[in-house]
PDB file of C-alpha atoms and ligand atoms in Angstrom:
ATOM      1  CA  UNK A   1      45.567  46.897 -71.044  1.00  0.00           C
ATOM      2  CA  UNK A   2      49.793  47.399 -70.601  1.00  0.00           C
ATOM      3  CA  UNK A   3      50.987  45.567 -68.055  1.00  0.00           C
ATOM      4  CA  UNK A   4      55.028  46.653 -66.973  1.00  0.00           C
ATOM      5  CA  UNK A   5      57.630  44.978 -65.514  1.00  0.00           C
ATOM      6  CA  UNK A   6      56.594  46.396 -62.642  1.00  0.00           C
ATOM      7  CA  UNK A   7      53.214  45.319 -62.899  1.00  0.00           C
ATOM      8  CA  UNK A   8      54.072  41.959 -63.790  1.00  0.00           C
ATOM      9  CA  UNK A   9      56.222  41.605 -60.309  1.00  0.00           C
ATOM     10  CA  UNK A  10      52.930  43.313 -58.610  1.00  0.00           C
ATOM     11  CA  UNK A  11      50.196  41.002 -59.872  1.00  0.00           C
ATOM     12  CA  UNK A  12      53.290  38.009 -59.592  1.00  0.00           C
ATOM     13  CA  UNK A  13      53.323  38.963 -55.686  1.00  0.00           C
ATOM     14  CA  UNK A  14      49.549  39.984 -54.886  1.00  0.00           C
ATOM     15  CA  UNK A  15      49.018  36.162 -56.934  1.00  0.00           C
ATOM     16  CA  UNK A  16      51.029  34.104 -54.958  1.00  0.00           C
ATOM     17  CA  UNK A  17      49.724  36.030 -51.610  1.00  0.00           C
ATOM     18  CA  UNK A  18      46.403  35.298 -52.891  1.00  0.00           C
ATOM     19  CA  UNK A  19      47.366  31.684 -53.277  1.00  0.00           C
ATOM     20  CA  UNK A  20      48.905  31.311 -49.958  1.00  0.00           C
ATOM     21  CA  UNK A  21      45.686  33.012 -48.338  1.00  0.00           C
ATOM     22  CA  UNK A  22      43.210  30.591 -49.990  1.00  0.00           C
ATOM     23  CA  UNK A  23      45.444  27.862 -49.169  1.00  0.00           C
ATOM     24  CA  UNK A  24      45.395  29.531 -45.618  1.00  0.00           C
ATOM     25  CA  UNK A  25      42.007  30.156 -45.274  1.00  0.00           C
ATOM     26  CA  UNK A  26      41.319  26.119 -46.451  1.00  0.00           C
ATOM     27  CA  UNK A  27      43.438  24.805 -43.518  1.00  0.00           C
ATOM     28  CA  UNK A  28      42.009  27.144 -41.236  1.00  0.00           C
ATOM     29  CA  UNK A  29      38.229  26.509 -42.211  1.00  0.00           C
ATOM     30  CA  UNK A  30      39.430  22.443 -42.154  1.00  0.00           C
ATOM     31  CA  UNK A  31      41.199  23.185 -38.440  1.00  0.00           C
ATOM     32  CA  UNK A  32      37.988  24.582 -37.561  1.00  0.00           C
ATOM     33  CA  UNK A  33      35.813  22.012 -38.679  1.00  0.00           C
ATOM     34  CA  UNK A  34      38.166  19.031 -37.610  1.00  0.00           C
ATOM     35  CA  UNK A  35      38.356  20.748 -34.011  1.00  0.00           C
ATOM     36  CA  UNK A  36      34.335  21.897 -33.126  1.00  0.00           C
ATOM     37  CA  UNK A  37      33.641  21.450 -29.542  1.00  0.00           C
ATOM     38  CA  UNK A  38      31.077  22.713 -27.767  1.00  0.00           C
ATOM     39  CA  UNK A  39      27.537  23.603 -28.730  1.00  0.00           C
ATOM     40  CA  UNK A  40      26.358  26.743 -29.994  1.00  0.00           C
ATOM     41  CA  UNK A  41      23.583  29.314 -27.429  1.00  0.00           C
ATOM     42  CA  UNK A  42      19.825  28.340 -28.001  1.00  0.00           C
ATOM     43  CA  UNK A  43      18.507  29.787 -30.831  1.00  0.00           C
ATOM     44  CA  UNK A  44      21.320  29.340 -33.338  1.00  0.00           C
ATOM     45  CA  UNK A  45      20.549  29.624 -36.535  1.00  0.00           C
ATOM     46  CA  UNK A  46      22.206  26.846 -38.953  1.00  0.00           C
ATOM     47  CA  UNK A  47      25.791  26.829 -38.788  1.00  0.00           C
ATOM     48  CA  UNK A  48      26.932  28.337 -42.178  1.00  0.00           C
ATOM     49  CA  UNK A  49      24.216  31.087 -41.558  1.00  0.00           C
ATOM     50  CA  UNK A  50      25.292  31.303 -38.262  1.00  0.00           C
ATOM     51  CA  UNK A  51      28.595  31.853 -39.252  1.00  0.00           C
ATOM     52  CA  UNK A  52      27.208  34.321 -41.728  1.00  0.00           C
ATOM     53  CA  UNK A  53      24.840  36.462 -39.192  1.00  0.00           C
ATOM     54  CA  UNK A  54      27.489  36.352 -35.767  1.00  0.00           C
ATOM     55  CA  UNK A  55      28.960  39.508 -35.513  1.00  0.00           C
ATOM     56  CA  UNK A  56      30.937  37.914 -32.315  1.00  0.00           C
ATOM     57  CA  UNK A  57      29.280  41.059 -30.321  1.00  0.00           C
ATOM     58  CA  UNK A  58      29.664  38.764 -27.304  1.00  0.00           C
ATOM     59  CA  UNK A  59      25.895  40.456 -26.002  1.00  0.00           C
ATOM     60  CA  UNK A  60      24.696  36.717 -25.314  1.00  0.00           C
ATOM     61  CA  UNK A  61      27.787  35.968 -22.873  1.00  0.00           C
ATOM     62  CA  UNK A  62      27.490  39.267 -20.948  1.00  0.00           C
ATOM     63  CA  UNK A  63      23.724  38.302 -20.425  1.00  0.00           C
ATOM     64  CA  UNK A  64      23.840  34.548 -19.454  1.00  0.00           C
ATOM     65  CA  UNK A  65      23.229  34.583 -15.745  1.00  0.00           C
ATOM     66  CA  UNK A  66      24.919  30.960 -15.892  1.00  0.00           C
ATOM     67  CA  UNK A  67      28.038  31.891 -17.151  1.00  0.00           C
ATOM     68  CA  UNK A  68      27.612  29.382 -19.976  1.00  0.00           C
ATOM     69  CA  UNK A  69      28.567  31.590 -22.747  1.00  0.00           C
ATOM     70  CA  UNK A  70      32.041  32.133 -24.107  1.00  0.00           C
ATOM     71  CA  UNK A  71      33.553  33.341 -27.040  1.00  0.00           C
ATOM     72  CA  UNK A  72      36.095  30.466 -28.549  1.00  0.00           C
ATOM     73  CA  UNK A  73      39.872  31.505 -28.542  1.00  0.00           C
ATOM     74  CA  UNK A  74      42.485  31.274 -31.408  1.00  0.00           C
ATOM     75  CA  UNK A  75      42.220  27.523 -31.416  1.00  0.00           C
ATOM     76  CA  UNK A  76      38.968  27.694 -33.004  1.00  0.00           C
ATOM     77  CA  UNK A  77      40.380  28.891 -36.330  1.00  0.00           C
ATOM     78  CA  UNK A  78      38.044  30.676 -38.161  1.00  0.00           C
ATOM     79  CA  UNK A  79      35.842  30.277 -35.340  1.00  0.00           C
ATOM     80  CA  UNK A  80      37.194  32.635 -33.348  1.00  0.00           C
ATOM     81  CA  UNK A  81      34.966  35.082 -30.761  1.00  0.00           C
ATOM     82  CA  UNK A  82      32.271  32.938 -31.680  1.00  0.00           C
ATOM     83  CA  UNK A  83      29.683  31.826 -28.868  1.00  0.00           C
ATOM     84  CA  UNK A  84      29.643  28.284 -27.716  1.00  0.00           C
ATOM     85  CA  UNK A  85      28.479  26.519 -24.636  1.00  0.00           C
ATOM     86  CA  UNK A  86      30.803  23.053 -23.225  1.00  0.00           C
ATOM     87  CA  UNK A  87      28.678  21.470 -21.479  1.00  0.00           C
ATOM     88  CA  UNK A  88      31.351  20.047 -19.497  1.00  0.00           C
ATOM     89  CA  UNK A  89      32.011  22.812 -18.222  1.00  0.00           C
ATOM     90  CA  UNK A  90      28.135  24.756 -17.816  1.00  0.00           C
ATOM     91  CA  UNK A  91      25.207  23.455 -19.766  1.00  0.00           C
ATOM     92  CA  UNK A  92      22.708  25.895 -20.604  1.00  0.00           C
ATOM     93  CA  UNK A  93      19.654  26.517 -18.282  1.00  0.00           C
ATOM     94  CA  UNK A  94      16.907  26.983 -20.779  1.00  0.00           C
ATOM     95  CA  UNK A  95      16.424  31.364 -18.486  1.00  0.00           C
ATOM     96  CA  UNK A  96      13.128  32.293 -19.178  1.00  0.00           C
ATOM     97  CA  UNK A  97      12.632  34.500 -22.165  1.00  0.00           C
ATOM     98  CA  UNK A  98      16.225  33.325 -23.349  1.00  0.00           C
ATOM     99  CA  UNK A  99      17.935  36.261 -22.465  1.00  0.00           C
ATOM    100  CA  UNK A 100      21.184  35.451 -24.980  1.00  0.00           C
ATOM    101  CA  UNK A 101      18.679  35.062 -28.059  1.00  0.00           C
ATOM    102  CA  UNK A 102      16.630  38.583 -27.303  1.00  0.00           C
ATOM    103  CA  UNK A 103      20.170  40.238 -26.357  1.00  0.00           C
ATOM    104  CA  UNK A 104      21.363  38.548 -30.056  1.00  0.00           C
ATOM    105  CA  UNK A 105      21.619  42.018 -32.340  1.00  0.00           C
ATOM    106  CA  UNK A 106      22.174  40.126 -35.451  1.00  0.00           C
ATOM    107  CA  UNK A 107      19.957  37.504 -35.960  1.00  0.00           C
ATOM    108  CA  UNK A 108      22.255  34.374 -35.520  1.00  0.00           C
ATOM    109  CA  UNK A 109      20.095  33.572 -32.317  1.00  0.00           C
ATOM    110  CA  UNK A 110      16.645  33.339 -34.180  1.00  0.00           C
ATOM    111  CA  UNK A 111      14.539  36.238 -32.449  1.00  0.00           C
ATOM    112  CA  UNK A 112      11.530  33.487 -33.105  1.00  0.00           C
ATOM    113  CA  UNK A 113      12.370  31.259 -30.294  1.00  0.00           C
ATOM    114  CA  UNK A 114      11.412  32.268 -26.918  1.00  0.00           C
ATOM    115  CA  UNK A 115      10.638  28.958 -25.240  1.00  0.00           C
ATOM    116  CA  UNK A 116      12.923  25.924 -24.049  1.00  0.00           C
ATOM    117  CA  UNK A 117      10.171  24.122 -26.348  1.00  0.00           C
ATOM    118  CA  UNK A 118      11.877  25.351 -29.298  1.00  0.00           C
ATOM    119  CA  UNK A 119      15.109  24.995 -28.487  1.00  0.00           C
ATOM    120  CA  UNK A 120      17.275  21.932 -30.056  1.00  0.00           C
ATOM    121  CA  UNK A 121      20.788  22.735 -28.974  1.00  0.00           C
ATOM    122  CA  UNK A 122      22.344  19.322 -29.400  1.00  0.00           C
ATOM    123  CA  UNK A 123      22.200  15.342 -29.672  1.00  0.00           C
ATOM    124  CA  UNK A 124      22.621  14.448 -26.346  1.00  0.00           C
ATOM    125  CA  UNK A 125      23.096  10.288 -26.149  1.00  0.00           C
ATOM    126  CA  UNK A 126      23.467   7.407 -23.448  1.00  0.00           C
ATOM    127  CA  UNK A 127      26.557   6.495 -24.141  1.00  0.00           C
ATOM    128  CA  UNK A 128      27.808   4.774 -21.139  1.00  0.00           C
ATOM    129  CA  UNK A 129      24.897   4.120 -18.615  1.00  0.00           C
ATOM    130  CA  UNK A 130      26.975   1.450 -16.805  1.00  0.00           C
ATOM    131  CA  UNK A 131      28.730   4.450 -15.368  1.00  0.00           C
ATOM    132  CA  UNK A 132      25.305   6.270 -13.453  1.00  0.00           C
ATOM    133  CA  UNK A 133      25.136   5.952  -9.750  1.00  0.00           C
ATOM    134  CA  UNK A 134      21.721   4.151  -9.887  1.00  0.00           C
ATOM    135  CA  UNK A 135      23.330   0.905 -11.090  1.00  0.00           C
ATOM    136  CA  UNK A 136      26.438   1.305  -9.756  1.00  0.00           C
ATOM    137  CA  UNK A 137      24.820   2.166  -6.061  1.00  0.00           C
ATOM    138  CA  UNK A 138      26.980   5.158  -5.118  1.00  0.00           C
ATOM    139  CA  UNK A 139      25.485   7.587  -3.301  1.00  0.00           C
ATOM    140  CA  UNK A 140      26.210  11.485  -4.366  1.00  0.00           C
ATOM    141  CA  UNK A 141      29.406  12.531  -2.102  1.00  0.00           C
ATOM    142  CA  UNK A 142      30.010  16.502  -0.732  1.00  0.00           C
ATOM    143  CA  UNK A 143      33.080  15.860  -3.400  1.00  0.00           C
ATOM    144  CA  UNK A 144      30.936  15.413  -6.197  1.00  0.00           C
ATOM    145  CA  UNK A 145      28.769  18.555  -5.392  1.00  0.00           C
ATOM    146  CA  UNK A 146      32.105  20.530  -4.850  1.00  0.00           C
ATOM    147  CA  UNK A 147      33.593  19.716  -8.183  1.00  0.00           C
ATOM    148  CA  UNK A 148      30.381  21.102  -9.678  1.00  0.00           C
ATOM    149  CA  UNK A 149      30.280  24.099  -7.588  1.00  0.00           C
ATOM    150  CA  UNK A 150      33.518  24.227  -9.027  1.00  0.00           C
ATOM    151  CA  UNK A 151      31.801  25.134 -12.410  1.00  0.00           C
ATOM    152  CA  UNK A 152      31.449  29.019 -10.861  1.00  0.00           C
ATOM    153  CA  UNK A 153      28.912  30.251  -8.345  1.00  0.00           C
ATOM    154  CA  UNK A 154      29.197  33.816  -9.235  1.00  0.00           C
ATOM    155  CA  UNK A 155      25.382  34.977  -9.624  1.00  0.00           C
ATOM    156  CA  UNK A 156      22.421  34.396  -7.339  1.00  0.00           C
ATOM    157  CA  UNK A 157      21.316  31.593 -10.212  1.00  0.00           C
ATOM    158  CA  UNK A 158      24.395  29.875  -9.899  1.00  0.00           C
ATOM    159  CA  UNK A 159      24.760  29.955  -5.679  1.00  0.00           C
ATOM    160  CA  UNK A 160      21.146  28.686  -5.803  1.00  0.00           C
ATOM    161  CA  UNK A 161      21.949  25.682  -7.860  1.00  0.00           C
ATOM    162  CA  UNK A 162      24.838  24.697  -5.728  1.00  0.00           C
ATOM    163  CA  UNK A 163      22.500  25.108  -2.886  1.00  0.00           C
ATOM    164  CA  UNK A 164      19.848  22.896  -4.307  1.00  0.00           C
ATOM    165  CA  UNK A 165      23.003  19.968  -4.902  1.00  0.00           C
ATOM    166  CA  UNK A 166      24.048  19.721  -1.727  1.00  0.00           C
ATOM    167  CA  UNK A 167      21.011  18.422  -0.698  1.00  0.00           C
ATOM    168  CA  UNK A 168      21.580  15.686  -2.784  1.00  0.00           C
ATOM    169  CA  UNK A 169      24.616  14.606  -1.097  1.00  0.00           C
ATOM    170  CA  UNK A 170      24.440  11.388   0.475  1.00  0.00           C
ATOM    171  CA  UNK A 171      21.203  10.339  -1.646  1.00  0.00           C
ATOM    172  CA  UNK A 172      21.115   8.161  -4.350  1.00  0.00           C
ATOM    173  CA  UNK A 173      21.558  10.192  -7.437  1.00  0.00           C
ATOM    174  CA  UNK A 174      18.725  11.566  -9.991  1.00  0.00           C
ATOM    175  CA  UNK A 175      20.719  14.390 -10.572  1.00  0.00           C
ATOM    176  CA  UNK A 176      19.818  14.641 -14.479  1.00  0.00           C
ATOM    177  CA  UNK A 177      16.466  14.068 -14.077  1.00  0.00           C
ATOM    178  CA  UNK A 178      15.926  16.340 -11.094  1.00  0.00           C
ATOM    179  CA  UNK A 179      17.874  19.181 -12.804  1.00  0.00           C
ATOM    180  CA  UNK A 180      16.812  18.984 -16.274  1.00  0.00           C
ATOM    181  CA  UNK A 181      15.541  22.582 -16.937  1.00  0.00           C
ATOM    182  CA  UNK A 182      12.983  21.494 -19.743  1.00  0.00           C
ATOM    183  CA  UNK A 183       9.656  22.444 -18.300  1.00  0.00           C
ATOM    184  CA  UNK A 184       8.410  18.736 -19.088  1.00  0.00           C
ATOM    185  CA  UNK A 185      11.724  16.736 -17.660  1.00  0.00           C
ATOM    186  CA  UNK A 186       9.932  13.348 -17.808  1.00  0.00           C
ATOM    187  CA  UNK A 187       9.529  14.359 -21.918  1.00  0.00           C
ATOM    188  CA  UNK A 188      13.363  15.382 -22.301  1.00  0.00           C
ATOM    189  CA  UNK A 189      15.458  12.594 -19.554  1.00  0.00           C
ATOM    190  CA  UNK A 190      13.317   8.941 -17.624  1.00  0.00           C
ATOM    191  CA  UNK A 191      14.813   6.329 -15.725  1.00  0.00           C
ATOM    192  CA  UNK A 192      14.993   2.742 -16.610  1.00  0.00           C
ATOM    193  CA  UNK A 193      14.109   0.157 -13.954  1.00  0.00           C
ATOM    194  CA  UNK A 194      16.047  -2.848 -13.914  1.00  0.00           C
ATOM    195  CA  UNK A 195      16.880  -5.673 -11.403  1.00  0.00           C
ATOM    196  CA  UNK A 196      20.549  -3.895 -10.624  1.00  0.00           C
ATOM    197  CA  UNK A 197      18.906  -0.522 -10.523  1.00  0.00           C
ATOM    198  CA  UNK A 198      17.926   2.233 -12.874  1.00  0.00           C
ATOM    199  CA  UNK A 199      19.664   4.238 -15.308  1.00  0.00           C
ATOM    200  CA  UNK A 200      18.497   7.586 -17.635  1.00  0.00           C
ATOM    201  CA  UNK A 201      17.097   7.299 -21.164  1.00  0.00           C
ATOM    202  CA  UNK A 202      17.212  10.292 -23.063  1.00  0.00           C
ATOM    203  CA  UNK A 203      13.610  11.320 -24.723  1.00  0.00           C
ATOM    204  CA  UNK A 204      12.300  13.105 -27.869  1.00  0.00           C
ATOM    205  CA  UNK A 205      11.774  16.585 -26.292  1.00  0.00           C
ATOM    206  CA  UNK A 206      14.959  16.717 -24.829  1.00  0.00           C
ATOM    207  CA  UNK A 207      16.361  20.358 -25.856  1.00  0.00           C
ATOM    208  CA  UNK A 208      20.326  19.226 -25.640  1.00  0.00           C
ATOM    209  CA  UNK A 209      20.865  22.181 -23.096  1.00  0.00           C
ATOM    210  CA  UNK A 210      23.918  19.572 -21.216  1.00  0.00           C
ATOM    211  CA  UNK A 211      22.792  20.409 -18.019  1.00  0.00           C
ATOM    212  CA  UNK A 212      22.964  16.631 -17.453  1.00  0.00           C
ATOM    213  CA  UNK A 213      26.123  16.336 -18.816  1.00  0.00           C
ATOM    214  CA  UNK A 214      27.569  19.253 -17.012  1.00  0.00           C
ATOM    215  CA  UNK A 215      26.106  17.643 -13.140  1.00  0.00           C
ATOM    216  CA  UNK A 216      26.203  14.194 -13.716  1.00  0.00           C
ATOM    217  CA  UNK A 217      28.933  13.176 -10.817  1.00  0.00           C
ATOM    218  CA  UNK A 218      29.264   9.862 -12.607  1.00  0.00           C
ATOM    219  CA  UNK A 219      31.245  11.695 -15.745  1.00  0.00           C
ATOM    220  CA  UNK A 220      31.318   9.924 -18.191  1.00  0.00           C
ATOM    221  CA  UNK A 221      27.250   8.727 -18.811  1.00  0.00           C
ATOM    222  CA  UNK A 222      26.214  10.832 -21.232  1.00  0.00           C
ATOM    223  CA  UNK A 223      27.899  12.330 -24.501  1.00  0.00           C
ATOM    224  CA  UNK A 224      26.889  15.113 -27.077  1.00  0.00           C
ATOM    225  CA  UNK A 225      26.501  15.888 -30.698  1.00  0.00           C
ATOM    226  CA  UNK A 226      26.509  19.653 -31.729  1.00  0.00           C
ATOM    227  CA  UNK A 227      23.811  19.973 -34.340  1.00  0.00           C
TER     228      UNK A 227
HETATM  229  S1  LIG B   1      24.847  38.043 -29.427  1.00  0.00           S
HETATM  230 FE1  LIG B   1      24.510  37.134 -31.471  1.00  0.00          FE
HETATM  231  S2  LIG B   1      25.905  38.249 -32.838  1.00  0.00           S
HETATM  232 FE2  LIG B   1      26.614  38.649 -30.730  1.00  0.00          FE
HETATM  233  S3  LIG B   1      28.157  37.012 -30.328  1.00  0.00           S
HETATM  234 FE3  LIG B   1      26.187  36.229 -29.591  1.00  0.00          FE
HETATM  235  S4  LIG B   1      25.353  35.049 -31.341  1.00  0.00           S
HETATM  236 FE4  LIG B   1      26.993  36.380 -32.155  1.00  0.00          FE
HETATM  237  S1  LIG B   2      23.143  12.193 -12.922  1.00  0.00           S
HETATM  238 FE1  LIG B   2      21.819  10.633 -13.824  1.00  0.00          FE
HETATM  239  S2  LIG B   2      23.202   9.445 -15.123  1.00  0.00           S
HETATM  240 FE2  LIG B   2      24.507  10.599 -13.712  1.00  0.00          FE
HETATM  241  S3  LIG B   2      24.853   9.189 -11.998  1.00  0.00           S
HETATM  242 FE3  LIG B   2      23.086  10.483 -11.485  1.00  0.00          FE
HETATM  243  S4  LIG B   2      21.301   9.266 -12.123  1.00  0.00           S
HETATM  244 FE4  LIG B   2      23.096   8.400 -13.130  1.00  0.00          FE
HETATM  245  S1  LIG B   3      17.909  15.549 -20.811  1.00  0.00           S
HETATM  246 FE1  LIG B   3      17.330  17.532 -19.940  1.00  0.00          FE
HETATM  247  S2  LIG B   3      19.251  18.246 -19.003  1.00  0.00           S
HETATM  248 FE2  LIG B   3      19.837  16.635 -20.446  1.00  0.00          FE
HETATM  249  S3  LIG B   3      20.279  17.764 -22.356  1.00  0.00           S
HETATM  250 FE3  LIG B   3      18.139  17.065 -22.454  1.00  0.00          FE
HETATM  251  S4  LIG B   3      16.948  18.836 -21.770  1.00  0.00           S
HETATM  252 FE4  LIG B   3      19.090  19.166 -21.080  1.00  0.00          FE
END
């Protein structure tokens, strides 16, 4: 093959663009990495196939009755308009039938799993019980509840689960027990008795949905893992 001047300043330029892409496309997949928050909707698939199979549709956002759903910004690198759930923010409810997974077009929410019993959405560990209201004997306060309602009460789901919190205010808190949406909660979150009071142990079944993150009034008890 000839190759001209001209192509010689071509294949010079398309080079070093290619260069400064790959180098590009490094950092970004590194900024990405370095910077995951947030868990991904039940059902995900592994994460590289995930970010194989995700054609960031956005169908499991517009179905989540919870508002959990939302499609990560330009901070997310090459992340961005995929799904995640903060739990800080909203954990996921575990809806019946899994609305985000049958909504999924693509397969990156595994068609497979229908049931909170399949669903593993993240490491969820003690991290700080000192912190939880049972040893620290603080009753739950209208403030707590309001900073959750805070969280959006938008659908019917979402007004009812404010409703149900308030009438925890002024008990002593089993909020993460009480509100874990895994059918079997004693299998997922249990209490420990001790002489200053009791705090939560996480269990095997627990499905890493956040919910207890996302209502503890405490804060700080609990942490997650995405897996
Ligand atoms: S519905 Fe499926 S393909 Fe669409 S954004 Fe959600 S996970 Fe991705
Ligand atoms: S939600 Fe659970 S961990 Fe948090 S303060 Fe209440 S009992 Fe303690
Ligand atoms: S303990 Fe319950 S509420 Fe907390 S992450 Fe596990 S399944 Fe969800």
């Amino acid at each position: 093959m000839k190759i001209n001047r001209r192509d010689t300043v071509k294949y010079g330029v398309l080079t070093i663009a290619g260069c400064a892409m790959a180098g590009f496309g490094g950092q970004l997949k590194k900024y990405s990495a370095d910077n995951f928050t947030g868990i991904r909707p039940p059902g995900a698939v592994e994460e590289n196939s995930f970010q194989h199979l995700c054609i960031k549709c956005g169908q499991c956002v517009q179905v989540c009755p919870y508002h959990a759903v939302s499609l990560k910004d330009i901070t997310a690198g090459i992340d961005i308009g995929t799904p995640a759930i903060y739990p800080e923010l909203r954990g996921c409810y575990l809806c019946d039938l899994l609305p985000c997974v049958l909504a999924c077009p693509s397969g990156a929410l595994n068609h497979e799993i229908s049931d909170a019993h399949d669903v593993k959405m993240a490491e969820i560990t003690v991290s700080n019980k000192e912190n939880c209201f049972g040893l620290t004997n603080i009753t739950v306060s209208e403030e707590n509840v309001l900073k959750i309602a805070a969280h959006g009460v938008k659908s019917p789901v979402e007004k009812e689960l404010v409703e149900k919190l308030k009438l925890t205010i002024g008990q002593q808190c089993k909020i993460c027990s009480d509100f874990c949406p895994y059918p079997e909660k004693e299998q997922a979150v249990k209490f420990i008795e001790t002489d200053n009071g009791y705090y939560p142990e996480i269990q095997q079944k627990c499905a890493g949905c956040g919910v207890c993150i996302e209502l503890c009034p405490a804060g700080n008890v609990f942490s997650y893992k995405k897996i």
